[in-house]
């Protein structure tokens, strides 16, 4: 089966002194979403940016802003990211005590809701909230940094989630984050992924358009 593969470059690997320009550059290079990694130095061992930067980026691109929250607790900030212009808000089950309630909140704000599974987080943690999710994201690195090595043990998890999503009959994107390159994307697509985040494999290369095309259609 041929799926429509979406590519979401992660701004984490961009030049932080030129974020607006870097957002426009991947839009012009054929990206589908712009992935924004929000880190608090507590949920993950790194700090990036918050709603003010999301708001500042909003006028620079028409791409959907795909906000990946790596903050704990996440609940007090959902509204701020929605108001800042996030189109998708994805959260980790570990970042709050009530995943179901947090997802309800994101949807009540009119945003697409995502659940992100760390490498050690089981598929089961999302199965009872499938009716509330628009995106399931599988981490193929431990969250916190760009440019890490791809964790191939997650491929069977991707395949299991593909089956679970297909059984719902709902339109849920199966997204991958971490270590995605033209070398790893084929196995991910074959396992059932349809949306690929790529930081260093896009922003770390001289030709963003060629890199996006190579990840989308691996040789
Ligand atoms: C890691 C972030 C990723 C990161 C991926 O915590 O969630 O989105 O930018 O970077 P690469 O594609 O370089 O592995
Ligand atoms: Zn991310």
Coordinates of C-alpha atoms and ligand atoms in Angstrom, one line a residue:
X1 CA 0.0 0.0 0.0
X2 CA 1.3 3.4 -0.9
X3 CA 0.8 6.0 1.8
X4 CA 1.1 9.8 1.5
X5 CA 4.3 10.4 3.4
X6 CA 4.5 13.8 5.2
X7 CA 7.9 15.3 6.2
X8 CA 8.1 17.5 9.3
X9 CA 11.6 19.1 9.6
X10 CA 12.5 19.8 13.2
X11 CA 13.6 23.4 13.8
X12 CA 15.8 22.1 16.7
X13 CA 18.6 21.6 14.2
X14 CA 18.2 25.0 12.5
X15 CA 20.2 28.1 13.0
X16 CA 18.5 29.6 16.2
X17 CA 19.7 33.1 15.2
X18 CA 17.5 32.9 12.0
X19 CA 14.5 30.9 13.0
X20 CA 11.9 32.7 10.8
X21 CA 14.1 32.4 7.8
X22 CA 14.8 28.7 8.5
X23 CA 11.0 28.0 8.8
X24 CA 10.4 29.7 5.4
X25 CA 13.3 27.7 3.9
X26 CA 11.8 24.3 4.6
X27 CA 8.4 25.4 3.5
X28 CA 9.9 26.4 0.1
X29 CA 11.8 23.1 0.1
X30 CA 8.6 21.0 0.2
X31 CA 8.1 20.3 3.9
X32 CA 4.6 19.4 5.1
X33 CA 4.7 20.4 8.7
X34 CA 7.1 22.4 10.9
X35 CA 8.1 20.4 14.0
X36 CA 8.8 22.5 17.1
X37 CA 10.5 20.8 20.1
X38 CA 9.7 22.4 23.4
X39 CA 12.0 21.3 26.2
X40 CA 12.0 22.5 29.8
X41 CA 15.2 21.1 31.3
X42 CA 13.1 19.0 33.7
X43 CA 11.1 16.5 31.7
X44 CA 14.2 16.2 29.4
X45 CA 17.8 17.3 30.0
X46 CA 17.8 20.2 27.6
X47 CA 16.0 23.6 27.3
X48 CA 14.7 25.1 24.0
X49 CA 11.9 27.6 23.8
X50 CA 8.3 28.3 24.8
X51 CA 5.1 29.8 23.5
X52 CA 6.6 33.2 22.7
X53 CA 8.9 31.7 20.1
X54 CA 6.0 29.7 18.6
X55 CA 4.0 32.9 18.4
X56 CA 6.9 34.8 16.8
X57 CA 7.3 32.0 14.2
X58 CA 3.6 31.8 13.2
X59 CA 3.6 34.7 10.6
X60 CA 6.7 33.3 8.9
X61 CA 5.1 30.1 7.5
X62 CA 1.8 28.6 6.4
X63 CA 3.0 25.2 7.4
X64 CA 1.1 23.5 10.3
X65 CA 3.0 24.1 13.5
X66 CA 3.6 20.7 15.0
X67 CA 4.4 21.3 18.6
X68 CA 6.1 18.5 20.5
X69 CA 5.9 19.3 24.3
X70 CA 8.7 17.8 26.3
X71 CA 7.7 19.6 29.5
X72 CA 6.3 18.4 32.8
X73 CA 3.7 19.1 33.9
X74 CA 2.2 19.9 30.4
X75 CA -1.3 20.9 31.5
X76 CA -0.6 24.5 32.7
X77 CA 0.8 25.4 29.3
X78 CA -1.6 23.8 26.7
X79 CA -3.7 27.0 26.4
X80 CA -0.6 29.2 25.9
X81 CA 0.7 27.0 23.0
X82 CA -2.8 26.9 21.4
X83 CA -3.0 30.7 21.6
X84 CA 0.5 31.1 20.3
X85 CA -0.6 29.4 17.0
X86 CA 0.2 25.7 17.4
X87 CA -1.8 23.6 15.1
X88 CA -0.9 20.2 16.7
X89 CA 0.0 19.7 20.3
X90 CA 1.7 16.4 21.2
X91 CA 2.3 15.3 24.7
X92 CA 4.0 12.4 26.5
X93 CA 1.9 10.2 28.8
X94 CA 4.5 10.7 31.4
X95 CA 4.1 14.5 31.4
X96 CA 0.9 14.6 33.4
X97 CA -1.3 12.4 35.6
X98 CA -4.3 12.3 33.3
X99 CA -3.5 11.7 29.7
X100 CA -7.2 11.4 28.7
X101 CA -8.0 14.8 30.3
X102 CA -5.0 16.5 28.7
X103 CA -6.1 15.2 25.3
X104 CA -9.6 16.4 25.8
X105 CA -8.2 19.8 26.7
X106 CA -6.1 20.0 23.5
X107 CA -9.1 19.1 21.4
X108 CA -11.3 21.6 23.2
X109 CA -8.8 24.3 22.2
X110 CA -9.5 23.3 18.6
X111 CA -6.1 21.7 18.0
X112 CA -5.0 18.3 16.8
X113 CA -3.9 16.1 19.7
X114 CA -0.9 13.9 19.7
X115 CA 0.6 11.3 22.0
X116 CA 4.3 10.6 22.0
X117 CA 5.8 7.3 23.1
X118 CA 9.3 7.2 24.4
X119 CA 11.4 4.1 23.4
X120 CA 10.5 2.3 26.7
X121 CA 6.8 3.4 26.7
X122 CA 4.5 0.6 25.6
X123 CA 1.9 0.7 22.8
X124 CA -0.7 0.0 25.4
X125 CA -0.4 3.5 26.9
X126 CA -2.2 5.0 23.9
X127 CA -4.7 2.2 23.2
X128 CA -7.5 3.5 25.5
X129 CA -7.3 7.1 24.1
X130 CA -7.3 6.3 20.4
X131 CA -10.7 8.1 20.0
X132 CA -9.0 11.3 21.2
X133 CA -5.8 11.3 19.2
X134 CA -5.0 12.7 15.7
X135 CA -1.3 11.8 15.8
X136 CA 0.7 9.0 17.5
X137 CA 4.4 9.7 17.5
X138 CA 7.0 7.1 18.2
X139 CA 10.3 8.3 19.5
X140 CA 13.2 6.5 17.9
X141 CA 15.7 8.3 20.1
X142 CA 15.4 9.3 23.8
X143 CA 13.9 12.8 23.7
X144 CA 16.1 15.8 24.5
X145 CA 18.6 16.2 21.7
X146 CA 18.9 16.2 17.9
X147 CA 21.5 14.1 16.0
X148 CA 21.3 10.9 18.1
X149 CA 21.5 7.4 16.7
X150 CA 18.3 5.7 15.5
X151 CA 16.9 3.1 17.9
X152 CA 15.8 0.2 15.5
X153 CA 14.1 -1.8 18.3
X154 CA 11.1 0.6 17.8
X155 CA 10.2 -0.8 14.3
X156 CA 7.9 -3.6 15.7
X157 CA 6.2 -0.9 17.8
X158 CA 5.5 1.1 14.7
X159 CA 4.1 -2.0 13.0
X160 CA 1.8 -2.7 16.0
X161 CA 0.6 0.9 16.1
X162 CA -0.2 0.7 12.3
X163 CA -2.5 -2.3 13.0
X164 CA -4.1 -0.5 15.9
X165 CA -4.7 2.7 13.9
X166 CA -6.1 0.8 10.9
X167 CA -8.5 -1.1 13.2
X168 CA -10.0 2.3 14.4
X169 CA -10.9 3.4 10.8
X170 CA -10.0 6.9 12.1
X171 CA -7.6 9.3 10.4
X172 CA -4.6 9.1 12.8
X173 CA -1.1 10.0 11.6
X174 CA 1.7 7.7 12.6
X175 CA 4.7 9.9 13.1
X176 CA 8.3 9.1 13.9
X177 CA 10.8 11.3 15.7
X178 CA 14.5 10.8 16.1
X179 CA 17.3 9.6 13.8
X180 CA 15.2 9.8 10.7
X181 CA 17.4 10.0 7.6
X182 CA 17.2 8.7 4.0
X183 CA 18.8 5.5 5.3
X184 CA 16.3 4.8 8.1
X185 CA 13.1 6.1 6.4
X186 CA 12.5 3.1 4.2
X187 CA 12.2 0.7 7.1
X188 CA 9.9 3.1 8.9
X189 CA 7.6 3.6 5.9
X190 CA 7.5 -0.2 5.4
X191 CA 6.6 -0.7 9.1
X192 CA 3.6 1.7 8.5
X193 CA 4.8 5.2 9.4
X194 CA 3.3 8.0 7.4
X195 CA 4.9 11.1 8.9
X196 CA 8.6 11.6 9.5
X197 CA 10.3 14.3 11.7
X198 CA 13.8 15.1 10.6
X199 CA 16.1 17.6 12.3
X200 CA 19.8 17.1 11.4
X201 CA 18.9 15.1 8.2
X202 CA 17.3 18.3 6.8
X203 CA 18.8 21.3 8.6
X204 CA 22.2 19.7 8.9
X205 CA 22.5 19.4 5.1
X206 CA 23.2 22.1 2.4
X207 CA 20.2 21.3 0.2
X208 CA 17.0 21.1 2.2
X209 CA 14.8 20.2 -0.8
X210 CA 17.0 17.3 -1.8
X211 CA 17.1 16.0 1.8
X212 CA 13.3 16.2 2.2
X213 CA 12.8 14.4 -1.1
X214 CA 15.3 11.7 -0.2
X215 CA 13.7 11.0 3.2
X216 CA 10.2 10.9 1.6
X217 CA 11.3 8.6 -1.2
X218 CA 14.3 6.6 -0.1
X219 CA 16.5 5.1 -2.9
Ligands
LIG1 C1 14.4 15.1 20.1 C2 13.4 15.8 19.3 C3 13.5 15.6 17.8 C4 14.8 16.1 17.3 C5 15.1 15.0 16.2 O1 14.0 15.2 21.4 O2 12.1 15.5 19.7 O3 12.4 16.2 17.2 O4 14.8 17.3 16.7 O5 16.4 15.3 15.7 P1 17.1 14.3 14.7 O6 16.2 14.3 13.5 O7 18.4 15.0 14.4 O8 17.3 13.0 15.3
LIG2 ZN1 10.4 16.2 18.5

